[in-house]
Amino acid sequence: MTRLFKTHDIRETEELSGALWKMRKEGESEEEARNVLVPSCWEKLPGYEDFRGTCIYTREFTAGGTVRLVFEGVSHTATVRVDGERRAWHYNAYTPFEAVVPDLPAETHRLEVWVDNRFSEASALHVPNDYMTYGGIIRPVTLEYLQGGAYIEALHLTPVMTGGRWKLKIAAFVTPYAAQNPADYVVTTGFAAEDANGMQALCYEREENGQWIFTGELEAAKVRAWTPGEPALYAIRTLLHHRNPQTGRPEEPFDDRIERVGFRSVEVRGNRILLNGETMRIKGFCRHEDHELFGNALPLSVMEQDLQQMRDMGANSVRCTHYPNDQRFLDLCDEHGILVWEENHARGLSEKDMRNPNFEPQAENCIREMIHAHYNHPSIYIWGMLNECASETDYGRECYIRQISLIRSLDTSRPATFATCKFTGCGGDYDGQLQLTDKCLDLPDVVSYNMYPLWYFDTDIPTFLADMQEQMEKSDGRGKPFLVSEIGAGAVYGWHDAAKAKWSEEYQAETVGRQLTAVLESEACTGVYIWQFADCRVSREWFSVRPRSHNNKGIVDEYRRPKMAYRAVKDIFCRYGNYKD
Ligand code: ADA
């Protein structure tokens, strides 16, 4: 299952994951291959716990004609071969890619996916880090049967409120694989719940990157708005037809795509973020896709369980740190009414890391692929990028400018931000000399700071926040909404200490309680994201500051067992509503 709703009535699709594939290490013979479930990551297999290298996944499928293979996530570099011929290559674990294979004879074919999880200069985003880069086919794989020379690759649905009425702007991305002329095709669209008479034709607008883009607008007078309390969703069906050369009218459709939309507006006004005109209060968690049993190949049940626990604690938002998430998780957020901050893949990269020649193309590709694939999720209210990268340097600023401009060129309907930690004056002892050293605060729509008072430095939180605000007023970020994009403290699950020393559950519960109260009481803050929802594994190079090789700031541990802080968070989050007055 790749989505939580049916995406096609006409196009035939078949899931290739949810099944055992053969897998072997590069250099091993086919006889040595073992059966593994896809999706999964190999670190969870006995004997592969710390394997970095290349594994070859194979399986057969029987099909004829033109097929499209869709990979939702392979960690981190994939080479796809069909019957020995290379059909796709992709870098980055967290974004989808496809391989279109034309005119296969109707017989059994061999699919091979070479998967590499090594760190090297070729990989600028997956580096040893404060979370784990795993290896494997970590998200679903589907086989689609194409016909008619072209297919609807994606839809972008943009709800717009004008004169008190909702409208829906639609862009259909049609990929021709054996067709020359867009005029030979017609794209029609409408609400899936309405009958076929309600379908309306889109207009051909332009060709871009080998795709034909058809656009149009639907009236949506009767819809209810999507809100956290009532997350109403609507299915939009889009059909692809040949144009009859005699009549010029559309023939019976041969391809389709169904997407869901929620009608809501997001707007930044002064220092507030408005959802449907109301001032939002963010009460959220940062979350890695990681679980001790599954690595980053999370089953749907874990995604749902995570959201249930977050909701139980009174959260209304999740920050997908630090990469694009599984679409099924975003589908769940759409359905639960949980607001999402999604960001491109980059954590803590220094100027030197950013000067890797692969950094910019890889980070920008990730933005393109993320926004293209996740554009329709009403839950996503903001795009993020470049968490804690070198925004305090001139070189870094150039990259920040390019990437935020790219985000804005791809989506004008949502604000953009980045989480920074660039300030000085807070080393071991807070000296009251807080300086914001970030050179990019003029760029985002929302300023977001990661901060750890009472963890990395022992400062009274209200004083620290007040100093931060004072400095903010003197910076290029003045007047913008301000989010605390990370705050928290570590605790090793099950370690109790009467003296409430750091790493004890007692210390974490008390500290997180104080941190949250201070931020939520601060008029100047739009909201807060706790670092982090669950403990996560870190790469082995990070052992020295991470007991158990885990980032232990989770409010639940890596098996989702609540720590003492769970109660503290719940008590505080449940006191504050979704909106400020
Ligand atoms: C950073 C970073 C997180 C995590 C956190 C921590 O701000 O963005 O990924 O490393 O700090 O635990 O220190």
mmCIF file of N, CA and C in Angstrom, residues 335-454:
data_model
loop_
_atom_site.group_PDB
_atom_site.id
_atom_site.type_symbol
_atom_site.label_atom_id
_atom_site.label_comp_id
_atom_site.label_asym_id
_atom_site.label_seq_id
_atom_site.Cartn_x
_atom_site.Cartn_y
_atom_site.Cartn_z
ATOM 1 N N GLU A 335 -5.475 13.220 7.266
ATOM 2 C CA GLU A 335 -6.723 12.678 7.818
ATOM 3 C C GLU A 335 -6.913 13.043 9.283
ATOM 4 N N HIS A 336 -5.808 13.130 10.028
ATOM 5 C CA HIS A 336 -5.913 13.464 11.454
ATOM 6 C C HIS A 336 -5.980 14.970 11.690
ATOM 7 N N GLY A 337 -5.703 15.772 10.669
ATOM 8 C CA GLY A 337 -5.692 17.218 10.871
ATOM 9 C C GLY A 337 -4.444 17.681 11.607
ATOM 10 N N ILE A 338 -3.344 16.972 11.407
ATOM 11 C CA ILE A 338 -2.063 17.358 12.027
ATOM 12 C C ILE A 338 -1.290 18.234 11.043
ATOM 13 N N LEU A 339 -0.850 19.400 11.490
ATOM 14 C CA LEU A 339 -0.118 20.318 10.605
ATOM 15 C C LEU A 339 1.330 19.860 10.457
ATOM 16 N N VAL A 340 1.848 19.970 9.235
ATOM 17 C CA VAL A 340 3.174 19.421 8.953
ATOM 18 C C VAL A 340 4.143 20.496 8.476
ATOM 19 N N TRP A 341 5.321 20.493 9.046
ATOM 20 C CA TRP A 341 6.480 21.213 8.507
ATOM 21 C C TRP A 341 7.329 20.142 7.847
ATOM 22 N N GLU A 342 7.480 20.242 6.516
ATOM 23 C CA GLU A 342 8.339 19.271 5.833
ATOM 24 C C GLU A 342 9.543 20.004 5.257
ATOM 25 N N GLU A 343 10.706 19.359 5.296
ATOM 26 C CA GLU A 343 11.925 20.052 4.860
ATOM 27 C C GLU A 343 12.780 19.165 3.972
ATOM 28 N N ASN A 344 13.675 19.813 3.234
ATOM 29 C CA ASN A 344 14.585 19.019 2.399
ATOM 30 C C ASN A 344 15.632 18.354 3.282
ATOM 31 N N HIS A 345 16.396 17.496 2.670
ATOM 32 C CA HIS A 345 17.296 16.655 3.444
ATOM 33 C C HIS A 345 18.638 17.357 3.624
ATOM 34 N N ALA A 346 18.923 17.790 4.837
ATOM 35 C CA ALA A 346 20.216 18.416 5.139
ATOM 36 C C ALA A 346 20.215 18.722 6.625
ATOM 37 N N ARG A 347 21.158 18.176 7.352
ATOM 38 C CA ARG A 347 21.252 18.497 8.786
ATOM 39 C C ARG A 347 22.674 18.840 9.185
ATOM 40 N N GLY A 348 22.820 20.064 9.714
ATOM 41 C CA GLY A 348 24.083 20.429 10.351
ATOM 42 C C GLY A 348 25.280 20.445 9.423
ATOM 43 N N LEU A 349 25.084 20.795 8.144
ATOM 44 C CA LEU A 349 26.220 20.778 7.225
ATOM 45 C C LEU A 349 27.026 22.071 7.368
ATOM 46 N N SER A 350 28.321 21.912 7.439
ATOM 47 C CA SER A 350 29.218 23.056 7.578
ATOM 48 C C SER A 350 29.464 23.669 6.197
ATOM 49 N N GLU A 351 30.176 24.812 6.196
ATOM 50 C CA GLU A 351 30.505 25.413 4.896
ATOM 51 C C GLU A 351 31.288 24.425 4.040
ATOM 52 N N LYS A 352 32.199 23.684 4.682
ATOM 53 C CA LYS A 352 33.009 22.710 3.936
ATOM 54 C C LYS A 352 32.084 21.655 3.295
ATOM 55 N N ASP A 353 31.126 21.171 4.074
ATOM 56 C CA ASP A 353 30.175 20.190 3.519
ATOM 57 C C ASP A 353 29.402 20.807 2.352
ATOM 58 N N MET A 354 29.042 22.078 2.507
ATOM 59 C CA MET A 354 28.237 22.723 1.468
ATOM 60 C C MET A 354 29.063 23.023 0.221
ATOM 61 N N ARG A 355 30.356 23.022 0.380
ATOM 62 C CA ARG A 355 31.218 23.232 -0.789
ATOM 63 C C ARG A 355 31.471 21.941 -1.556
ATOM 64 N N ASN A 356 31.021 20.827 -1.044
ATOM 65 C CA ASN A 356 31.070 19.589 -1.833
ATOM 66 C C ASN A 356 30.294 19.865 -3.132
ATOM 67 N N PRO A 357 30.898 19.628 -4.296
ATOM 68 C CA PRO A 357 30.212 19.963 -5.556
ATOM 69 C C PRO A 357 28.866 19.246 -5.725
ATOM 70 N N ASN A 358 28.666 18.172 -4.972
ATOM 71 C CA ASN A 358 27.380 17.469 -5.082
ATOM 72 C C ASN A 358 26.300 18.081 -4.206
ATOM 73 N N PHE A 359 26.718 18.940 -3.259
ATOM 74 C CA PHE A 359 25.742 19.415 -2.289
ATOM 75 C C PHE A 359 24.566 20.157 -2.935
ATOM 76 N N GLU A 360 24.883 21.169 -3.732
ATOM 77 C CA GLU A 360 23.768 21.980 -4.262
ATOM 78 C C GLU A 360 22.841 21.183 -5.174
ATOM 79 N N PRO A 361 23.394 20.463 -6.178
ATOM 80 C CA PRO A 361 22.459 19.699 -7.011
ATOM 81 C C PRO A 361 21.632 18.689 -6.207
ATOM 82 N N GLN A 362 22.241 18.062 -5.220
ATOM 83 C CA GLN A 362 21.490 17.046 -4.469
ATOM 84 C C GLN A 362 20.443 17.681 -3.562
ATOM 85 N N ALA A 363 20.814 18.788 -2.911
ATOM 86 C CA ALA A 363 19.846 19.447 -2.024
ATOM 87 C C ALA A 363 18.700 20.049 -2.845
ATOM 88 N N GLU A 364 19.039 20.603 -4.011
ATOM 89 C CA GLU A 364 17.996 21.225 -4.841
ATOM 90 C C GLU A 364 17.086 20.162 -5.463
ATOM 91 N N ASN A 365 17.673 19.059 -5.879
ATOM 92 C CA ASN A 365 16.843 17.960 -6.389
ATOM 93 C C ASN A 365 15.855 17.491 -5.348
ATOM 94 N N CYS A 366 16.341 17.427 -4.129
ATOM 95 C CA CYS A 366 15.481 16.963 -3.041
ATOM 96 C C CYS A 366 14.298 17.922 -2.880
ATOM 97 N N ILE A 367 14.557 19.215 -2.982
ATOM 98 C CA ILE A 367 13.463 20.199 -2.893
ATOM 99 C C ILE A 367 12.472 19.971 -4.030
ATOM 100 N N ARG A 368 13.012 19.828 -5.247
ATOM 101 C CA ARG A 368 12.119 19.639 -6.410
ATOM 102 C C ARG A 368 11.255 18.402 -6.245
ATOM 103 N N GLU A 369 11.904 17.314 -5.873
ATOM 104 C CA GLU A 369 11.164 16.038 -5.779
ATOM 105 C C GLU A 369 10.171 16.070 -4.624
ATOM 106 N N MET A 370 10.553 16.687 -3.529
ATOM 107 C CA MET A 370 9.657 16.769 -2.362
ATOM 108 C C MET A 370 8.407 17.582 -2.696
ATOM 109 N N ILE A 371 8.606 18.761 -3.260
ATOM 110 C CA ILE A 371 7.444 19.629 -3.506
ATOM 111 C C ILE A 371 6.569 19.030 -4.604
ATOM 112 N N HIS A 372 7.205 18.478 -5.627
ATOM 113 C CA HIS A 372 6.412 17.887 -6.708
ATOM 114 C C HIS A 372 5.532 16.755 -6.173
ATOM 115 N N ALA A 373 6.118 15.894 -5.353
ATOM 116 C CA ALA A 373 5.368 14.708 -4.897
ATOM 117 C C ALA A 373 4.371 15.031 -3.786
ATOM 118 N N HIS A 374 4.661 16.029 -2.965
ATOM 119 C CA HIS A 374 3.849 16.240 -1.752
ATOM 120 C C HIS A 374 3.003 17.504 -1.808
ATOM 121 N N TYR A 375 2.931 18.097 -2.974
ATOM 122 C CA TYR A 375 2.286 19.396 -3.148
ATOM 123 C C TYR A 375 0.854 19.439 -2.587
ATOM 124 N N ASN A 376 0.118 18.334 -2.731
ATOM 125 C CA ASN A 376 -1.330 18.387 -2.445
ATOM 126 C C ASN A 376 -1.713 18.210 -0.980
ATOM 127 N N HIS A 377 -0.774 17.857 -0.130
ATOM 128 C CA HIS A 377 -1.164 17.552 1.257
ATOM 129 C C HIS A 377 -1.601 18.818 1.989
ATOM 130 N N PRO A 378 -2.870 18.891 2.370
ATOM 131 C CA PRO A 378 -3.300 20.099 3.083
ATOM 132 C C PRO A 378 -2.599 20.244 4.421
ATOM 133 N N SER A 379 -2.153 19.121 4.980
ATOM 134 C CA SER A 379 -1.484 19.177 6.291
ATOM 135 C C SER A 379 -0.177 19.964 6.213
ATOM 136 N N ILE A 380 0.496 19.955 5.064
ATOM 137 C CA ILE A 380 1.769 20.691 4.973
ATOM 138 C C ILE A 380 1.462 22.181 4.898
ATOM 139 N N TYR A 381 1.865 22.893 5.948
ATOM 140 C CA TYR A 381 1.559 24.331 5.970
ATOM 141 C C TYR A 381 2.801 25.166 5.715
ATOM 142 N N ILE A 382 3.985 24.512 5.773
ATOM 143 C CA ILE A 382 5.225 25.285 5.581
ATOM 144 C C ILE A 382 6.304 24.357 5.030
ATOM 145 N N TRP A 383 7.153 24.902 4.146
ATOM 146 C CA TRP A 383 8.321 24.160 3.659
ATOM 147 C C TRP A 383 9.546 24.631 4.426
ATOM 148 N N GLY A 384 10.366 23.686 4.808
ATOM 149 C CA GLY A 384 11.622 24.016 5.468
ATOM 150 C C GLY A 384 12.790 23.572 4.611
ATOM 151 N N MET A 385 13.971 24.003 5.018
ATOM 152 C CA MET A 385 15.181 23.600 4.287
ATOM 153 C C MET A 385 16.397 23.763 5.191
ATOM 154 N N LEU A 386 17.455 23.061 4.853
ATOM 155 C CA LEU A 386 18.799 23.286 5.378
ATOM 156 C C LEU A 386 18.852 23.486 6.888
ATOM 157 N N ASN A 387 18.380 22.496 7.628
ATOM 158 C CA ASN A 387 18.432 22.603 9.083
ATOM 159 C C ASN A 387 19.873 22.807 9.583
ATOM 160 N N GLU A 388 20.076 23.869 10.319
ATOM 161 C CA GLU A 388 21.368 24.150 10.981
ATOM 162 C C GLU A 388 22.559 23.992 10.046
ATOM 163 N N CYS A 389 22.431 24.477 8.813
ATOM 164 C CA CYS A 389 23.602 24.482 7.927
ATOM 165 C C CYS A 389 24.303 25.839 8.069
ATOM 166 N N ALA A 390 25.244 26.136 7.144
ATOM 167 C CA ALA A 390 26.141 27.272 7.390
ATOM 168 C C ALA A 390 25.516 28.624 7.016
ATOM 169 N N SER A 391 24.421 28.966 7.691
ATOM 170 C CA SER A 391 23.735 30.222 7.377
ATOM 171 C C SER A 391 24.444 31.410 8.028
ATOM 172 N N GLU A 392 25.526 31.150 8.760
ATOM 173 C CA GLU A 392 26.282 32.258 9.364
ATOM 174 C C GLU A 392 27.449 32.674 8.464
ATOM 175 N N THR A 393 27.567 32.052 7.277
ATOM 176 C CA THR A 393 28.697 32.375 6.395
ATOM 177 C C THR A 393 28.191 32.997 5.084
ATOM 178 N N ASP A 394 29.091 33.711 4.414
ATOM 179 C CA ASP A 394 28.696 34.326 3.137
ATOM 180 C C ASP A 394 28.430 33.260 2.085
ATOM 181 N N TYR A 395 29.280 32.232 2.080
ATOM 182 C CA TYR A 395 29.069 31.164 1.097
ATOM 183 C C TYR A 395 27.723 30.471 1.361
ATOM 184 N N GLY A 396 27.477 30.168 2.641
ATOM 185 C CA GLY A 396 26.214 29.516 3.002
ATOM 186 C C GLY A 396 25.029 30.351 2.547
ATOM 187 N N ARG A 397 25.122 31.662 2.745
ATOM 188 C CA ARG A 397 24.018 32.555 2.367
ATOM 189 C C ARG A 397 23.656 32.397 0.887
ATOM 190 N N GLU A 398 24.675 32.269 0.042
ATOM 191 C CA GLU A 398 24.391 32.093 -1.394
ATOM 192 C C GLU A 398 23.523 30.847 -1.612
ATOM 193 N N CYS A 399 23.865 29.776 -0.922
ATOM 194 C CA CYS A 399 23.082 28.526 -1.064
ATOM 195 C C CYS A 399 21.673 28.711 -0.516
ATOM 196 N N TYR A 400 21.575 29.388 0.625
ATOM 197 C CA TYR A 400 20.244 29.625 1.213
ATOM 198 C C TYR A 400 19.375 30.438 0.250
ATOM 199 N N ILE A 401 19.977 31.427 -0.377
ATOM 200 C CA ILE A 401 19.212 32.268 -1.307
ATOM 201 C C ILE A 401 18.688 31.404 -2.459
ATOM 202 N N ARG A 402 19.585 30.590 -3.017
ATOM 203 C CA ARG A 402 19.164 29.778 -4.171
ATOM 204 C C ARG A 402 18.076 28.783 -3.777
ATOM 205 N N GLN A 403 18.233 28.184 -2.598
ATOM 206 C CA GLN A 403 17.267 27.126 -2.254
ATOM 207 C C GLN A 403 15.902 27.696 -1.849
ATOM 208 N N ILE A 404 15.911 28.825 -1.164
ATOM 209 C CA ILE A 404 14.603 29.387 -0.792
ATOM 210 C C ILE A 404 13.900 29.932 -2.041
ATOM 211 N N SER A 405 14.697 30.453 -2.988
ATOM 212 C CA SER A 405 14.078 30.927 -4.237
ATOM 213 C C SER A 405 13.500 29.749 -5.006
ATOM 214 N N LEU A 406 14.201 28.636 -4.969
ATOM 215 C CA LEU A 406 13.689 27.452 -5.658
ATOM 216 C C LEU A 406 12.346 27.026 -5.044
ATOM 217 N N ILE A 407 12.297 26.990 -3.724
ATOM 218 C CA ILE A 407 11.039 26.605 -3.065
ATOM 219 C C ILE A 407 9.917 27.535 -3.522
ATOM 220 N N ARG A 408 10.220 28.835 -3.524
ATOM 221 C CA ARG A 408 9.168 29.805 -3.876
ATOM 222 C C ARG A 408 8.760 29.678 -5.339
ATOM 223 N N SER A 409 9.717 29.274 -6.189
ATOM 224 C CA SER A 409 9.353 29.143 -7.605
ATOM 225 C C SER A 409 8.468 27.911 -7.820
ATOM 226 N N LEU A 410 8.528 26.956 -6.903
ATOM 227 C CA LEU A 410 7.752 25.723 -7.078
ATOM 228 C C LEU A 410 6.408 25.774 -6.366
ATOM 229 N N ASP A 411 6.307 26.625 -5.348
ATOM 230 C CA ASP A 411 5.049 26.684 -4.594
ATOM 231 C C ASP A 411 4.901 28.069 -3.986
ATOM 232 N N THR A 412 3.897 28.796 -4.454
ATOM 233 C CA THR A 412 3.673 30.132 -3.882
ATOM 234 C C THR A 412 2.574 30.097 -2.818
ATOM 235 N N SER A 413 2.031 28.910 -2.569
ATOM 236 C CA SER A 413 0.876 28.858 -1.666
ATOM 237 C C SER A 413 1.264 28.604 -0.210
ATOM 238 N N ARG A 414 2.542 28.374 0.053
ATOM 239 C CA ARG A 414 2.949 28.104 1.433
ATOM 240 C C ARG A 414 4.164 28.958 1.790
ATOM 241 N N PRO A 415 4.292 29.324 3.080
ATOM 242 C CA PRO A 415 5.500 30.030 3.496
ATOM 243 C C PRO A 415 6.709 29.096 3.544
ATOM 244 N N ALA A 416 7.898 29.692 3.647
ATOM 245 C CA ALA A 416 9.136 28.905 3.719
ATOM 246 C C ALA A 416 9.955 29.356 4.925
ATOM 247 N N THR A 417 10.694 28.403 5.475
ATOM 248 C CA THR A 417 11.511 28.699 6.656
ATOM 249 C C THR A 417 12.731 27.801 6.677
ATOM 250 N N PHE A 418 13.625 28.029 7.626
ATOM 251 C CA PHE A 418 14.695 27.076 7.916
ATOM 252 C C PHE A 418 14.984 27.160 9.404
ATOM 253 N N ALA A 419 15.383 26.049 9.982
ATOM 254 C CA ALA A 419 15.698 26.043 11.414
ATOM 255 C C ALA A 419 17.172 26.331 11.572
ATOM 256 N N THR A 420 17.461 27.391 12.323
ATOM 257 C CA THR A 420 18.858 27.774 12.539
ATOM 258 C C THR A 420 19.213 27.642 14.016
ATOM 259 N N CYS A 421 20.493 27.558 14.278
ATOM 260 C CA CYS A 421 20.976 27.546 15.673
ATOM 261 C C CYS A 421 22.112 28.544 15.796
ATOM 262 N N LYS A 422 22.173 29.498 14.844
ATOM 263 C CA LYS A 422 23.353 30.356 14.792
ATOM 264 C C LYS A 422 23.219 31.547 15.735
ATOM 265 N N PHE A 423 23.724 31.335 16.925
ATOM 266 C CA PHE A 423 23.878 32.436 17.881
ATOM 267 C C PHE A 423 25.099 32.138 18.744
ATOM 268 N N THR A 424 25.650 33.169 19.328
ATOM 269 C CA THR A 424 26.790 32.968 20.229
ATOM 270 C C THR A 424 26.452 33.612 21.558
ATOM 271 N N GLY A 425 27.346 33.370 22.532
ATOM 272 C CA GLY A 425 27.123 33.950 23.858
ATOM 273 C C GLY A 425 26.498 32.945 24.798
ATOM 274 N N CYS A 426 26.283 31.716 24.334
ATOM 275 C CA CYS A 426 25.602 30.730 25.159
ATOM 276 C C CYS A 426 26.447 29.486 25.368
ATOM 277 N N GLY A 427 27.749 29.627 25.290
ATOM 278 C CA GLY A 427 28.611 28.455 25.521
ATOM 279 C C GLY A 427 28.319 27.901 26.884
ATOM 280 N N GLY A 428 29.085 27.022 27.417
ATOM 281 C CA GLY A 428 28.843 26.383 28.715
ATOM 282 C C GLY A 428 28.051 27.270 29.679
ATOM 283 N N ASP A 429 28.497 28.485 29.904
ATOM 284 C CA ASP A 429 27.762 29.374 30.808
ATOM 285 C C ASP A 429 27.147 30.506 30.000
ATOM 286 N N TYR A 430 25.913 30.741 30.267
ATOM 287 C CA TYR A 430 25.250 31.835 29.569
ATOM 288 C C TYR A 430 25.792 33.136 30.132
ATOM 289 N N ASP A 431 26.288 33.990 29.258
ATOM 290 C CA ASP A 431 26.900 35.212 29.777
ATOM 291 C C ASP A 431 26.058 36.446 29.485
ATOM 292 N N GLY A 432 24.840 36.194 29.048
ATOM 293 C CA GLY A 432 23.948 37.317 28.801
ATOM 294 C C GLY A 432 24.351 38.146 27.604
ATOM 295 N N GLN A 433 25.255 37.610 26.801
ATOM 296 C CA GLN A 433 25.738 38.371 25.637
ATOM 297 C C GLN A 433 25.250 37.730 24.346
ATOM 298 N N LEU A 434 24.005 37.346 24.311
ATOM 299 C CA LEU A 434 23.476 36.634 23.152
ATOM 300 C C LEU A 434 23.620 37.471 21.867
ATOM 301 N N GLN A 435 24.193 36.862 20.851
ATOM 302 C CA GLN A 435 24.318 37.516 19.543
ATOM 303 C C GLN A 435 23.754 36.587 18.487
ATOM 304 N N LEU A 436 22.916 37.095 17.624
ATOM 305 C CA LEU A 436 22.437 36.259 16.515
ATOM 306 C C LEU A 436 23.446 36.397 15.387
ATOM 307 N N THR A 437 24.035 35.290 14.971
ATOM 308 C CA THR A 437 25.091 35.365 13.952
ATOM 309 C C THR A 437 24.604 34.882 12.597
ATOM 310 N N ASP A 438 23.343 34.558 12.503
ATOM 311 C CA ASP A 438 22.792 34.070 11.237
ATOM 312 C C ASP A 438 22.742 35.212 10.229
ATOM 313 N N LYS A 439 23.244 34.939 9.005
ATOM 314 C CA LYS A 439 23.254 35.994 7.978
ATOM 315 C C LYS A 439 22.069 35.888 7.030
ATOM 316 N N CYS A 440 21.118 35.041 7.356
ATOM 317 C CA CYS A 440 20.041 34.772 6.384
ATOM 318 C C CYS A 440 18.654 35.082 6.929
ATOM 319 N N LEU A 441 18.567 35.783 8.037
ATOM 320 C CA LEU A 441 17.244 35.948 8.658
ATOM 321 C C LEU A 441 16.295 36.810 7.829
ATOM 322 N N ASP A 442 16.854 37.536 6.855
ATOM 323 C CA ASP A 442 15.982 38.314 5.964
ATOM 324 C C ASP A 442 15.257 37.405 4.963
ATOM 325 N N LEU A 443 15.729 36.170 4.786
ATOM 326 C CA LEU A 443 15.207 35.348 3.686
ATOM 327 C C LEU A 443 13.870 34.640 3.957
ATOM 328 N N PRO A 444 13.683 34.018 5.110
ATOM 329 C CA PRO A 444 12.469 33.203 5.266
ATOM 330 C C PRO A 444 11.232 34.032 5.589
ATOM 331 N N ASP A 445 10.067 33.421 5.421
ATOM 332 C CA ASP A 445 8.816 34.078 5.832
ATOM 333 C C ASP A 445 8.637 33.967 7.338
ATOM 334 N N VAL A 446 9.183 32.890 7.896
ATOM 335 C CA VAL A 446 9.046 32.620 9.331
ATOM 336 C C VAL A 446 10.449 32.346 9.855
ATOM 337 N N VAL A 447 10.825 33.002 10.962
ATOM 338 C CA VAL A 447 12.149 32.743 11.550
ATOM 339 C C VAL A 447 12.016 31.605 12.560
ATOM 340 N N SER A 448 12.895 30.631 12.455
ATOM 341 C CA SER A 448 12.807 29.450 13.331
ATOM 342 C C SER A 448 14.159 29.188 13.974
ATOM 343 N N TYR A 449 14.165 29.116 15.291
ATOM 344 C CA TYR A 449 15.415 28.874 16.011
ATOM 345 C C TYR A 449 15.349 27.568 16.809
ATOM 346 N N ASN A 450 16.416 26.773 16.706
ATOM 347 C CA ASN A 450 16.604 25.599 17.562
ATOM 348 C C ASN A 450 17.373 26.067 18.790
ATOM 349 N N MET A 451 16.919 25.681 19.971
ATOM 350 C CA MET A 451 17.595 26.166 21.184
ATOM 351 C C MET A 451 17.469 25.142 22.303
ATOM 352 N N TYR A 452 18.493 25.065 23.123
ATOM 353 C CA TYR A 452 18.496 24.061 24.188
ATOM 354 C C TYR A 452 18.867 24.653 25.550
ATOM 355 N N PRO A 453 18.153 25.718 25.999
ATOM 356 C CA PRO A 453 18.441 26.221 27.339
ATOM 357 C C PRO A 453 18.119 25.125 28.367
ATOM 358 N N LEU A 454 18.914 25.008 29.361
ATOM 359 C CA LEU A 454 18.828 23.988 30.412
ATOM 360 C C LEU A 454 19.269 22.609 29.921
#
